[in-house]
Amino acid sequence: MYQPQRHATSRHLAIRNHPYHLLQWGSSQIQPALVLCHGWMDVGASFQFVVDQFSDAFTESRTIIAPDWRGFGQSRSPSAPDHFPFVDYLGDLDALIDGISPDAPVDLLGHSMGGNVAMLYAAARPARVRRLINLEGFGLPASQPAQAPQRTARWLDEIRDLHHGKIGTRPYADAAEVSARLQKNNPRLSADKALWLAHHWATVGADGLWRIAGDDAHKVVSAQLFRADEMLASYATIACPTLMVKAEPDTMAAFWQGKFTQAEFLQRLASVPDVRVASLSEAGHMLHHDQPHALASLIEDFLEN
């Protein structure tokens, strides 16, 4: 099994009355802080492979924080909500940054869903973000107002299905099965890393079965439409230097099947005043797993120069 090269301290705290877990590398007294925001159905420990590739000088000059978003990993509430509004991630991130770096802006990195959160947060709180990195956080196809009634109806249906036990994830017999699932999701993920990540991505229940550490309610569709015009307006207010890192080959083509293209996203990204785009070859959507050394070098170069 993979052996981490840099030890993380596990911390638990309350954020907006919700139990939160985060991993911390380095002393909390060192500024600036680098906050790592994971994607949907992932956990903060997912960034371990990249953190292990940072240079000693880089890790010794800052504190690095990777929270588990609410409802994921160890940030799960016994109250078991039946849906997770996207804006709550923004509220949680604001409270977290106020707690760990009240007097100085942070460097903010997000992957996928976390990248979308990071972009919107930097737009809303420009003074709180020194530099911004988005890993494969492309957003969604533009929606239309006429879709609202159907979306609301779907949301209501899925909440009902959740309470009737029709929405959920299947259990796994052991960590090896979880590891195999991770490798099925990402064939580039090596067996040793998959097995290590399985112990963070899933938990063992009283029945001895392993279950993904993500509330089933995350599978309930958002009642809120994705409004591309609002995103463009937000992008235009991002004040800090921004780095967009995408995988090569293009991961959007296979996923969206023409409904939303990388060219469309890059056109949106042009609204960000100070942005540069980098690509990592031989990587998929989970590029922080596939090319951790190359990604670590990109991050250090962008944040330090």
PDB file of C-alpha atoms in Angstrom:
ATOM      1  CA  MET A   1       0.000   0.000   0.000  1.00  0.00           C
ATOM      2  CA  TYR A   2       1.149   3.549  -0.713  1.00  0.00           C
ATOM      3  CA  GLN A   3       3.070   5.184   2.129  1.00  0.00           C
ATOM      4  CA  PRO A   4       2.611   8.986   2.503  1.00  0.00           C
ATOM      5  CA  GLN A   5       5.843  10.947   2.599  1.00  0.00           C
ATOM      6  CA  ARG A   6       4.404  13.929   4.460  1.00  0.00           C
ATOM      7  CA  HIS A   7       2.375  13.375   7.611  1.00  0.00           C
ATOM      8  CA  ALA A   8      -0.980  15.130   7.876  1.00  0.00           C
ATOM      9  CA  THR A   9      -2.604  16.129  11.143  1.00  0.00           C
ATOM     10  CA  SER A  10      -6.309  15.340  11.371  1.00  0.00           C
ATOM     11  CA  ARG A  11      -8.443  18.133  12.837  1.00  0.00           C
ATOM     12  CA  HIS A  12     -12.125  18.366  13.717  1.00  0.00           C
ATOM     13  CA  LEU A  13     -14.019  21.626  14.138  1.00  0.00           C
ATOM     14  CA  ALA A  14     -17.487  23.092  13.816  1.00  0.00           C
ATOM     15  CA  ILE A  15     -18.143  25.249  10.751  1.00  0.00           C
ATOM     16  CA  ARG A  16     -21.539  26.931  10.590  1.00  0.00           C
ATOM     17  CA  ASN A  17     -22.813  24.422  13.167  1.00  0.00           C
ATOM     18  CA  HIS A  18     -21.721  21.510  10.981  1.00  0.00           C
ATOM     19  CA  PRO A  19     -19.034  19.003  12.082  1.00  0.00           C
ATOM     20  CA  TYR A  20     -16.043  19.432   9.783  1.00  0.00           C
ATOM     21  CA  HIS A  21     -12.881  17.400   9.322  1.00  0.00           C
ATOM     22  CA  LEU A  22      -9.721  18.636   7.673  1.00  0.00           C
ATOM     23  CA  LEU A  23      -6.169  17.500   7.084  1.00  0.00           C
ATOM     24  CA  GLN A  24      -3.318  19.882   7.803  1.00  0.00           C
ATOM     25  CA  TRP A  25       0.271  19.681   6.640  1.00  0.00           C
ATOM     26  CA  GLY A  26       2.642  22.036   8.461  1.00  0.00           C
ATOM     27  CA  SER A  27       2.123  24.503  11.264  1.00  0.00           C
ATOM     28  CA  SER A  28      -1.030  26.612  11.330  1.00  0.00           C
ATOM     29  CA  GLN A  29       1.153  29.577  12.313  1.00  0.00           C
ATOM     30  CA  ILE A  30       2.844  29.727   8.889  1.00  0.00           C
ATOM     31  CA  GLN A  31       1.282  31.986   6.274  1.00  0.00           C
ATOM     32  CA  PRO A  32       0.137  32.014   3.568  1.00  0.00           C
ATOM     33  CA  ALA A  33      -2.214  29.078   3.801  1.00  0.00           C
ATOM     34  CA  LEU A  34      -2.916  26.874   0.797  1.00  0.00           C
ATOM     35  CA  VAL A  35      -6.477  25.512   0.899  1.00  0.00           C
ATOM     36  CA  LEU A  36      -7.200  22.417  -1.209  1.00  0.00           C
ATOM     37  CA  CYS A  37     -10.868  21.828  -2.119  1.00  0.00           C
ATOM     38  CA  HIS A  38     -11.769  18.336  -3.321  1.00  0.00           C
ATOM     39  CA  GLY A  39     -14.387  17.372  -5.879  1.00  0.00           C
ATOM     40  CA  TRP A  40     -17.757  15.615  -5.739  1.00  0.00           C
ATOM     41  CA  MET A  41     -17.728  12.181  -4.057  1.00  0.00           C
ATOM     42  CA  ASP A  42     -14.092  12.656  -3.041  1.00  0.00           C
ATOM     43  CA  VAL A  43     -12.241  13.543   0.179  1.00  0.00           C
ATOM     44  CA  GLY A  44      -9.481  15.884   1.311  1.00  0.00           C
ATOM     45  CA  ALA A  45      -7.014  12.986   1.569  1.00  0.00           C
ATOM     46  CA  SER A  46      -7.196  12.771  -2.223  1.00  0.00           C
ATOM     47  CA  PHE A  47      -4.531  15.503  -2.350  1.00  0.00           C
ATOM     48  CA  GLN A  48      -1.944  13.469  -0.393  1.00  0.00           C
ATOM     49  CA  PHE A  49      -0.136  12.334  -3.549  1.00  0.00           C
ATOM     50  CA  VAL A  50       0.390  15.932  -4.700  1.00  0.00           C
ATOM     51  CA  VAL A  51       1.432  17.174  -1.261  1.00  0.00           C
ATOM     52  CA  ASP A  52       4.040  14.400  -1.177  1.00  0.00           C
ATOM     53  CA  GLN A  53       5.558  15.814  -4.381  1.00  0.00           C
ATOM     54  CA  PHE A  54       5.969  19.381  -3.140  1.00  0.00           C
ATOM     55  CA  SER A  55       9.508  20.476  -2.359  1.00  0.00           C
ATOM     56  CA  ASP A  56      10.635  20.820   1.251  1.00  0.00           C
ATOM     57  CA  ALA A  57      11.108  24.556   0.784  1.00  0.00           C
ATOM     58  CA  PHE A  58       7.524  24.942  -0.414  1.00  0.00           C
ATOM     59  CA  THR A  59       5.909  22.952   2.406  1.00  0.00           C
ATOM     60  CA  GLU A  60       8.054  24.645   5.034  1.00  0.00           C
ATOM     61  CA  SER A  61       6.942  28.095   3.887  1.00  0.00           C
ATOM     62  CA  ARG A  62       3.171  27.622   4.331  1.00  0.00           C
ATOM     63  CA  THR A  63       0.433  25.629   5.988  1.00  0.00           C
ATOM     64  CA  ILE A  64      -1.623  23.357   3.735  1.00  0.00           C
ATOM     65  CA  ILE A  65      -5.253  22.577   4.551  1.00  0.00           C
ATOM     66  CA  ALA A  66      -7.563  20.057   2.860  1.00  0.00           C
ATOM     67  CA  PRO A  67     -11.106  19.894   4.292  1.00  0.00           C
ATOM     68  CA  ASP A  68     -13.689  17.205   3.678  1.00  0.00           C
ATOM     69  CA  TRP A  69     -16.712  19.093   2.349  1.00  0.00           C
ATOM     70  CA  ARG A  70     -19.901  18.744   4.374  1.00  0.00           C
ATOM     71  CA  GLY A  71     -21.418  15.316   3.819  1.00  0.00           C
ATOM     72  CA  PHE A  72     -18.133  13.795   2.611  1.00  0.00           C
ATOM     73  CA  GLY A  73     -15.366  11.890   4.373  1.00  0.00           C
ATOM     74  CA  GLN A  74     -15.396  12.615   8.097  1.00  0.00           C
ATOM     75  CA  SER A  75     -17.479  15.805   7.719  1.00  0.00           C
ATOM     76  CA  ARG A  76     -20.761  13.938   7.941  1.00  0.00           C
ATOM     77  CA  SER A  77     -23.590  15.009  10.211  1.00  0.00           C
ATOM     78  CA  PRO A  78     -25.792  12.586  12.198  1.00  0.00           C
ATOM     79  CA  SER A  79     -28.777  14.724  11.184  1.00  0.00           C
ATOM     80  CA  ALA A  80     -28.584  13.197   7.669  1.00  0.00           C
ATOM     81  CA  PRO A  81     -29.858  16.049   5.450  1.00  0.00           C
ATOM     82  CA  ASP A  82     -31.771  15.048   2.335  1.00  0.00           C
ATOM     83  CA  HIS A  83     -30.029  17.508  -0.008  1.00  0.00           C
ATOM     84  CA  PHE A  84     -26.926  19.693  -0.145  1.00  0.00           C
ATOM     85  CA  PRO A  85     -27.372  23.196  -1.620  1.00  0.00           C
ATOM     86  CA  PHE A  86     -24.277  24.271  -3.548  1.00  0.00           C
ATOM     87  CA  VAL A  87     -24.124  27.665  -1.849  1.00  0.00           C
ATOM     88  CA  ASP A  88     -23.425  25.953   1.478  1.00  0.00           C
ATOM     89  CA  TYR A  89     -19.962  25.039   0.208  1.00  0.00           C
ATOM     90  CA  LEU A  90     -19.275  28.735  -0.317  1.00  0.00           C
ATOM     91  CA  GLY A  91     -20.504  29.570   3.171  1.00  0.00           C
ATOM     92  CA  ASP A  92     -18.401  26.796   4.671  1.00  0.00           C
ATOM     93  CA  LEU A  93     -15.295  27.889   2.786  1.00  0.00           C
ATOM     94  CA  ASP A  94     -15.748  31.482   3.924  1.00  0.00           C
ATOM     95  CA  ALA A  95     -15.995  30.400   7.567  1.00  0.00           C
ATOM     96  CA  LEU A  96     -13.040  28.044   7.216  1.00  0.00           C
ATOM     97  CA  ILE A  97     -10.778  30.708   5.706  1.00  0.00           C
ATOM     98  CA  ASP A  98     -11.823  33.212   8.380  1.00  0.00           C
ATOM     99  CA  GLY A  99     -10.836  30.627  10.974  1.00  0.00           C
ATOM    100  CA  ILE A 100      -7.460  29.555   9.607  1.00  0.00           C
ATOM    101  CA  SER A 101      -6.273  32.859   8.120  1.00  0.00           C
ATOM    102  CA  PRO A 102      -8.239  35.780   9.574  1.00  0.00           C
ATOM    103  CA  ASP A 103      -5.657  38.441   8.745  1.00  0.00           C
ATOM    104  CA  ALA A 104      -4.189  37.317   5.421  1.00  0.00           C
ATOM    105  CA  PRO A 105      -5.462  36.123   2.039  1.00  0.00           C
ATOM    106  CA  VAL A 106      -5.016  32.459   1.144  1.00  0.00           C
ATOM    107  CA  ASP A 107      -3.945  30.552  -1.925  1.00  0.00           C
ATOM    108  CA  LEU A 108      -6.973  28.570  -3.061  1.00  0.00           C
ATOM    109  CA  LEU A 109      -7.020  25.395  -5.171  1.00  0.00           C
ATOM    110  CA  GLY A 110     -10.037  23.335  -6.139  1.00  0.00           C
ATOM    111  CA  HIS A 111     -10.595  20.200  -8.189  1.00  0.00           C
ATOM    112  CA  SER A 112     -13.743  19.637 -10.262  1.00  0.00           C
ATOM    113  CA  MET A 113     -16.685  20.665  -8.042  1.00  0.00           C
ATOM    114  CA  GLY A 114     -14.138  22.183  -5.665  1.00  0.00           C
ATOM    115  CA  GLY A 115     -12.714  24.187  -8.568  1.00  0.00           C
ATOM    116  CA  ASN A 116     -16.141  25.652  -9.278  1.00  0.00           C
ATOM    117  CA  VAL A 117     -16.554  26.534  -5.598  1.00  0.00           C
ATOM    118  CA  ALA A 118     -13.103  28.144  -5.534  1.00  0.00           C
ATOM    119  CA  MET A 119     -13.801  30.269  -8.617  1.00  0.00           C
ATOM    120  CA  LEU A 120     -17.107  31.578  -7.256  1.00  0.00           C
ATOM    121  CA  TYR A 121     -15.567  32.219  -3.842  1.00  0.00           C
ATOM    122  CA  ALA A 122     -12.678  34.210  -5.332  1.00  0.00           C
ATOM    123  CA  ALA A 123     -15.250  36.281  -7.218  1.00  0.00           C
ATOM    124  CA  ALA A 124     -17.324  36.996  -4.104  1.00  0.00           C
ATOM    125  CA  ARG A 125     -14.363  37.534  -1.746  1.00  0.00           C
ATOM    126  CA  PRO A 126     -11.568  38.944  -3.941  1.00  0.00           C
ATOM    127  CA  ALA A 127      -9.631  40.311  -0.970  1.00  0.00           C
ATOM    128  CA  ARG A 128      -9.456  36.858   0.669  1.00  0.00           C
ATOM    129  CA  VAL A 129      -7.714  35.004  -2.193  1.00  0.00           C
ATOM    130  CA  ARG A 130      -4.092  35.729  -3.136  1.00  0.00           C
ATOM    131  CA  ARG A 131      -3.842  33.226  -5.998  1.00  0.00           C
ATOM    132  CA  LEU A 132      -6.369  30.793  -7.456  1.00  0.00           C
ATOM    133  CA  ILE A 133      -5.921  27.382  -9.111  1.00  0.00           C
ATOM    134  CA  ASN A 134      -8.736  25.481 -10.807  1.00  0.00           C
ATOM    135  CA  LEU A 135      -8.160  21.795 -11.642  1.00  0.00           C
ATOM    136  CA  GLU A 136     -10.715  20.550 -14.176  1.00  0.00           C
ATOM    137  CA  GLY A 137     -13.545  22.634 -12.674  1.00  0.00           C
ATOM    138  CA  PHE A 138     -15.498  23.354 -15.853  1.00  0.00           C
ATOM    139  CA  GLY A 139     -18.977  24.047 -14.565  1.00  0.00           C
ATOM    140  CA  LEU A 140     -22.061  22.775 -16.405  1.00  0.00           C
ATOM    141  CA  PRO A 141     -23.920  23.322 -19.674  1.00  0.00           C
ATOM    142  CA  ALA A 142     -25.950  26.513 -19.699  1.00  0.00           C
ATOM    143  CA  SER A 143     -29.555  26.063 -18.582  1.00  0.00           C
ATOM    144  CA  GLN A 144     -32.663  27.941 -19.676  1.00  0.00           C
ATOM    145  CA  PRO A 145     -35.419  29.440 -17.477  1.00  0.00           C
ATOM    146  CA  ALA A 146     -38.005  27.166 -19.107  1.00  0.00           C
ATOM    147  CA  GLN A 147     -36.247  24.184 -17.496  1.00  0.00           C
ATOM    148  CA  ALA A 148     -37.069  25.380 -13.965  1.00  0.00           C
ATOM    149  CA  PRO A 149     -40.419  23.575 -13.407  1.00  0.00           C
ATOM    150  CA  GLN A 150     -39.037  20.252 -14.635  1.00  0.00           C
ATOM    151  CA  ARG A 151     -35.891  20.646 -12.521  1.00  0.00           C
ATOM    152  CA  THR A 152     -37.941  21.416  -9.409  1.00  0.00           C
ATOM    153  CA  ALA A 153     -40.148  18.393 -10.044  1.00  0.00           C
ATOM    154  CA  ARG A 154     -37.092  16.171 -10.454  1.00  0.00           C
ATOM    155  CA  TRP A 155     -35.629  17.498  -7.210  1.00  0.00           C
ATOM    156  CA  LEU A 156     -38.858  16.721  -5.354  1.00  0.00           C
ATOM    157  CA  ASP A 157     -38.992  13.238  -6.888  1.00  0.00           C
ATOM    158  CA  GLU A 158     -35.415  12.445  -5.932  1.00  0.00           C
ATOM    159  CA  ILE A 159     -35.866  13.628  -2.340  1.00  0.00           C
ATOM    160  CA  ARG A 160     -38.861  11.304  -2.099  1.00  0.00           C
ATOM    161  CA  ASP A 161     -36.849   8.459  -3.632  1.00  0.00           C
ATOM    162  CA  LEU A 162     -34.017   9.091  -1.158  1.00  0.00           C
ATOM    163  CA  HIS A 163     -36.376   8.784   1.814  1.00  0.00           C
ATOM    164  CA  HIS A 164     -37.788   5.582   0.314  1.00  0.00           C
ATOM    165  CA  GLY A 165     -34.323   4.063   0.034  1.00  0.00           C
ATOM    166  CA  LYS A 166     -34.206   4.174  -3.755  1.00  0.00           C
ATOM    167  CA  ILE A 167     -31.103   6.379  -3.943  1.00  0.00           C
ATOM    168  CA  GLY A 168     -27.819   5.220  -2.487  1.00  0.00           C
ATOM    169  CA  THR A 169     -24.547   3.422  -3.077  1.00  0.00           C
ATOM    170  CA  ARG A 170     -23.859  -0.267  -2.768  1.00  0.00           C
ATOM    171  CA  PRO A 171     -21.638  -1.664   0.007  1.00  0.00           C
ATOM    172  CA  TYR A 172     -18.294  -3.360  -0.581  1.00  0.00           C
ATOM    173  CA  ALA A 173     -16.954  -6.468   1.114  1.00  0.00           C
ATOM    174  CA  ASP A 174     -13.533  -5.051   1.951  1.00  0.00           C
ATOM    175  CA  ALA A 175     -10.925  -2.427   1.142  1.00  0.00           C
ATOM    176  CA  ALA A 176      -9.766  -4.430  -1.870  1.00  0.00           C
ATOM    177  CA  GLU A 177     -13.225  -4.118  -3.446  1.00  0.00           C
ATOM    178  CA  VAL A 178     -13.243  -0.369  -2.798  1.00  0.00           C
ATOM    179  CA  SER A 179      -9.777  -0.148  -4.319  1.00  0.00           C
ATOM    180  CA  ALA A 180     -10.960  -2.005  -7.416  1.00  0.00           C
ATOM    181  CA  ARG A 181     -13.874   0.436  -7.739  1.00  0.00           C
ATOM    182  CA  LEU A 182     -11.452   3.375  -7.595  1.00  0.00           C
ATOM    183  CA  GLN A 183      -9.316   1.830 -10.323  1.00  0.00           C
ATOM    184  CA  LYS A 184     -12.400   1.177 -12.426  1.00  0.00           C
ATOM    185  CA  ASN A 185     -13.281   4.874 -12.116  1.00  0.00           C
ATOM    186  CA  ASN A 186      -9.700   5.826 -12.995  1.00  0.00           C
ATOM    187  CA  PRO A 187      -7.613   3.145 -14.743  1.00  0.00           C
ATOM    188  CA  ARG A 188      -4.511   5.338 -14.389  1.00  0.00           C
ATOM    189  CA  LEU A 189      -4.618   5.039 -10.583  1.00  0.00           C
ATOM    190  CA  SER A 190      -1.991   2.552  -9.417  1.00  0.00           C
ATOM    191  CA  ALA A 191      -2.985  -0.332  -7.161  1.00  0.00           C
ATOM    192  CA  ASP A 192      -0.925   0.865  -4.192  1.00  0.00           C
ATOM    193  CA  LYS A 193      -2.468   4.362  -4.293  1.00  0.00           C
ATOM    194  CA  ALA A 194      -5.966   2.970  -4.797  1.00  0.00           C
ATOM    195  CA  LEU A 195      -5.662   0.755  -1.738  1.00  0.00           C
ATOM    196  CA  TRP A 196      -4.400   3.641   0.410  1.00  0.00           C
ATOM    197  CA  LEU A 197      -7.137   5.956  -0.829  1.00  0.00           C
ATOM    198  CA  ALA A 198      -9.800   3.287  -0.232  1.00  0.00           C
ATOM    199  CA  HIS A 199      -9.233   3.634   3.517  1.00  0.00           C
ATOM    200  CA  HIS A 200     -10.132   7.341   3.293  1.00  0.00           C
ATOM    201  CA  TRP A 201     -12.759   7.167   0.560  1.00  0.00           C
ATOM    202  CA  ALA A 202     -14.845   4.541   2.392  1.00  0.00           C
ATOM    203  CA  THR A 203     -15.641   3.515   5.967  1.00  0.00           C
ATOM    204  CA  VAL A 204     -16.404   0.196   7.653  1.00  0.00           C
ATOM    205  CA  GLY A 205     -19.863  -0.224   9.165  1.00  0.00           C
ATOM    206  CA  ALA A 206     -20.963  -2.272  12.165  1.00  0.00           C
ATOM    207  CA  ASP A 207     -21.875  -5.051   9.721  1.00  0.00           C
ATOM    208  CA  GLY A 208     -18.289  -5.220   8.471  1.00  0.00           C
ATOM    209  CA  LEU A 209     -19.154  -3.835   5.047  1.00  0.00           C
ATOM    210  CA  TRP A 210     -17.382  -0.869   3.482  1.00  0.00           C
ATOM    211  CA  ARG A 211     -19.407   2.113   2.234  1.00  0.00           C
ATOM    212  CA  ILE A 212     -18.384   5.239   0.360  1.00  0.00           C
ATOM    213  CA  ALA A 213     -17.865   8.118   2.791  1.00  0.00           C
ATOM    214  CA  GLY A 214     -20.358  10.388   1.111  1.00  0.00           C
ATOM    215  CA  ASP A 215     -23.961  10.995   2.123  1.00  0.00           C
ATOM    216  CA  ASP A 216     -26.493   9.479  -0.265  1.00  0.00           C
ATOM    217  CA  ALA A 217     -28.195  12.884  -0.433  1.00  0.00           C
ATOM    218  CA  HIS A 218     -25.345  14.129  -2.623  1.00  0.00           C
ATOM    219  CA  LYS A 219     -26.927  12.129  -5.423  1.00  0.00           C
ATOM    220  CA  VAL A 220     -30.085  14.252  -5.271  1.00  0.00           C
ATOM    221  CA  VAL A 221     -30.062  16.735  -8.135  1.00  0.00           C
ATOM    222  CA  SER A 222     -29.805  20.417  -7.283  1.00  0.00           C
ATOM    223  CA  ALA A 223     -33.075  22.326  -7.448  1.00  0.00           C
ATOM    224  CA  GLN A 224     -31.099  25.311  -8.728  1.00  0.00           C
ATOM    225  CA  LEU A 225     -30.467  25.690 -12.446  1.00  0.00           C
ATOM    226  CA  PHE A 226     -26.936  26.402 -13.637  1.00  0.00           C
ATOM    227  CA  ARG A 227     -26.928  29.966 -14.933  1.00  0.00           C
ATOM    228  CA  ALA A 228     -23.982  30.559 -17.219  1.00  0.00           C
ATOM    229  CA  ASP A 229     -24.563  34.315 -17.404  1.00  0.00           C
ATOM    230  CA  GLU A 230     -24.221  34.582 -13.622  1.00  0.00           C
ATOM    231  CA  MET A 231     -20.995  32.575 -13.750  1.00  0.00           C
ATOM    232  CA  LEU A 232     -19.573  34.900 -16.414  1.00  0.00           C
ATOM    233  CA  ALA A 233     -20.424  37.925 -14.269  1.00  0.00           C
ATOM    234  CA  SER A 234     -18.656  36.277 -11.328  1.00  0.00           C
ATOM    235  CA  TYR A 235     -15.587  35.350 -13.352  1.00  0.00           C
ATOM    236  CA  ALA A 236     -15.188  38.984 -14.384  1.00  0.00           C
ATOM    237  CA  THR A 237     -14.759  40.072 -10.749  1.00  0.00           C
ATOM    238  CA  ILE A 238     -11.945  37.639  -9.892  1.00  0.00           C
ATOM    239  CA  ALA A 239      -9.054  39.928  -8.967  1.00  0.00           C
ATOM    240  CA  CYS A 240      -6.231  37.489  -8.301  1.00  0.00           C
ATOM    241  CA  PRO A 241      -3.936  35.698 -10.760  1.00  0.00           C
ATOM    242  CA  THR A 242      -5.669  32.469 -11.793  1.00  0.00           C
ATOM    243  CA  LEU A 243      -4.312  29.194 -13.152  1.00  0.00           C
ATOM    244  CA  MET A 244      -6.576  26.741 -14.955  1.00  0.00           C
ATOM    245  CA  VAL A 245      -5.150  23.222 -15.261  1.00  0.00           C
ATOM    246  CA  LYS A 246      -6.845  20.787 -17.619  1.00  0.00           C
ATOM    247  CA  ALA A 247      -6.051  17.214 -18.533  1.00  0.00           C
ATOM    248  CA  GLU A 248      -4.979  16.033 -21.955  1.00  0.00           C
ATOM    249  CA  PRO A 249      -6.661  14.317 -23.644  1.00  0.00           C
ATOM    250  CA  ASP A 250      -9.848  16.369 -23.210  1.00  0.00           C
ATOM    251  CA  THR A 251     -11.989  14.827 -20.462  1.00  0.00           C
ATOM    252  CA  MET A 252     -15.117  16.820 -21.313  1.00  0.00           C
ATOM    253  CA  ALA A 253     -15.757  15.307 -24.735  1.00  0.00           C
ATOM    254  CA  ALA A 254     -16.526  11.799 -23.490  1.00  0.00           C
ATOM    255  CA  PHE A 255     -18.445  12.970 -20.421  1.00  0.00           C
ATOM    256  CA  TRP A 256     -20.762  15.558 -22.001  1.00  0.00           C
ATOM    257  CA  GLN A 257     -21.142  13.964 -25.435  1.00  0.00           C
ATOM    258  CA  GLY A 258     -21.302  17.330 -27.167  1.00  0.00           C
ATOM    259  CA  LYS A 259     -23.680  18.994 -24.671  1.00  0.00           C
ATOM    260  CA  PHE A 260     -20.822  21.117 -23.307  1.00  0.00           C
ATOM    261  CA  THR A 261     -17.356  21.425 -24.815  1.00  0.00           C
ATOM    262  CA  GLN A 262     -13.942  22.482 -23.614  1.00  0.00           C
ATOM    263  CA  ALA A 263     -13.964  25.246 -26.217  1.00  0.00           C
ATOM    264  CA  GLU A 264     -17.152  26.640 -24.648  1.00  0.00           C
ATOM    265  CA  PHE A 265     -15.585  26.569 -21.206  1.00  0.00           C
ATOM    266  CA  LEU A 266     -12.401  28.285 -22.377  1.00  0.00           C
ATOM    267  CA  GLN A 267     -14.572  30.995 -23.899  1.00  0.00           C
ATOM    268  CA  ARG A 268     -16.183  31.491 -20.477  1.00  0.00           C
ATOM    269  CA  LEU A 269     -12.773  31.456 -18.813  1.00  0.00           C
ATOM    270  CA  ALA A 270     -11.706  34.413 -20.956  1.00  0.00           C
ATOM    271  CA  SER A 271     -13.921  36.550 -18.679  1.00  0.00           C
ATOM    272  CA  VAL A 272     -11.364  36.127 -15.868  1.00  0.00           C
ATOM    273  CA  PRO A 273      -9.114  39.241 -15.978  1.00  0.00           C
ATOM    274  CA  ASP A 274      -5.797  37.504 -15.181  1.00  0.00           C
ATOM    275  CA  VAL A 275      -5.835  33.853 -16.196  1.00  0.00           C
ATOM    276  CA  ARG A 276      -3.449  31.384 -17.722  1.00  0.00           C
ATOM    277  CA  VAL A 277      -4.168  27.833 -18.886  1.00  0.00           C
ATOM    278  CA  ALA A 278      -1.903  24.799 -18.488  1.00  0.00           C
ATOM    279  CA  SER A 279      -2.394  21.214 -19.655  1.00  0.00           C
ATOM    280  CA  LEU A 280      -1.128  17.954 -18.181  1.00  0.00           C
ATOM    281  CA  SER A 281      -0.664  15.148 -20.674  1.00  0.00           C
ATOM    282  CA  GLU A 282      -1.292  11.478 -19.914  1.00  0.00           C
ATOM    283  CA  ALA A 283      -3.841  12.466 -17.280  1.00  0.00           C
ATOM    284  CA  GLY A 284      -7.571  12.116 -16.821  1.00  0.00           C
ATOM    285  CA  HIS A 285     -10.052  14.087 -14.758  1.00  0.00           C
ATOM    286  CA  MET A 286      -8.317  12.981 -11.530  1.00  0.00           C
ATOM    287  CA  LEU A 287      -5.082  14.600 -12.648  1.00  0.00           C
ATOM    288  CA  HIS A 288      -3.898  15.056  -9.060  1.00  0.00           C
ATOM    289  CA  HIS A 289      -3.777  11.254  -8.884  1.00  0.00           C
ATOM    290  CA  ASP A 290      -2.445  10.668 -12.395  1.00  0.00           C
ATOM    291  CA  GLN A 291       0.360  13.243 -12.560  1.00  0.00           C
ATOM    292  CA  PRO A 292       1.069  14.401  -8.989  1.00  0.00           C
ATOM    293  CA  HIS A 293       4.715  15.303  -9.628  1.00  0.00           C
ATOM    294  CA  ALA A 294       3.999  17.407 -12.714  1.00  0.00           C
ATOM    295  CA  LEU A 295       1.028  19.052 -11.014  1.00  0.00           C
ATOM    296  CA  ALA A 296       3.041  19.844  -7.889  1.00  0.00           C
ATOM    297  CA  SER A 297       5.637  21.582 -10.058  1.00  0.00           C
ATOM    298  CA  LEU A 298       2.948  23.646 -11.785  1.00  0.00           C
ATOM    299  CA  ILE A 299       1.438  24.657  -8.441  1.00  0.00           C
ATOM    300  CA  GLU A 300       4.760  25.650  -6.907  1.00  0.00           C
ATOM    301  CA  ASP A 301       5.818  27.652  -9.937  1.00  0.00           C
ATOM    302  CA  PHE A 302       2.520  29.524 -10.044  1.00  0.00           C
ATOM    303  CA  LEU A 303       2.351  30.289  -6.336  1.00  0.00           C
ATOM    304  CA  GLU A 304       5.990  31.168  -5.848  1.00  0.00           C
ATOM    305  CA  ASN A 305       6.699  33.288  -8.939  1.00  0.00           C
TER     306      ASN A 305
END
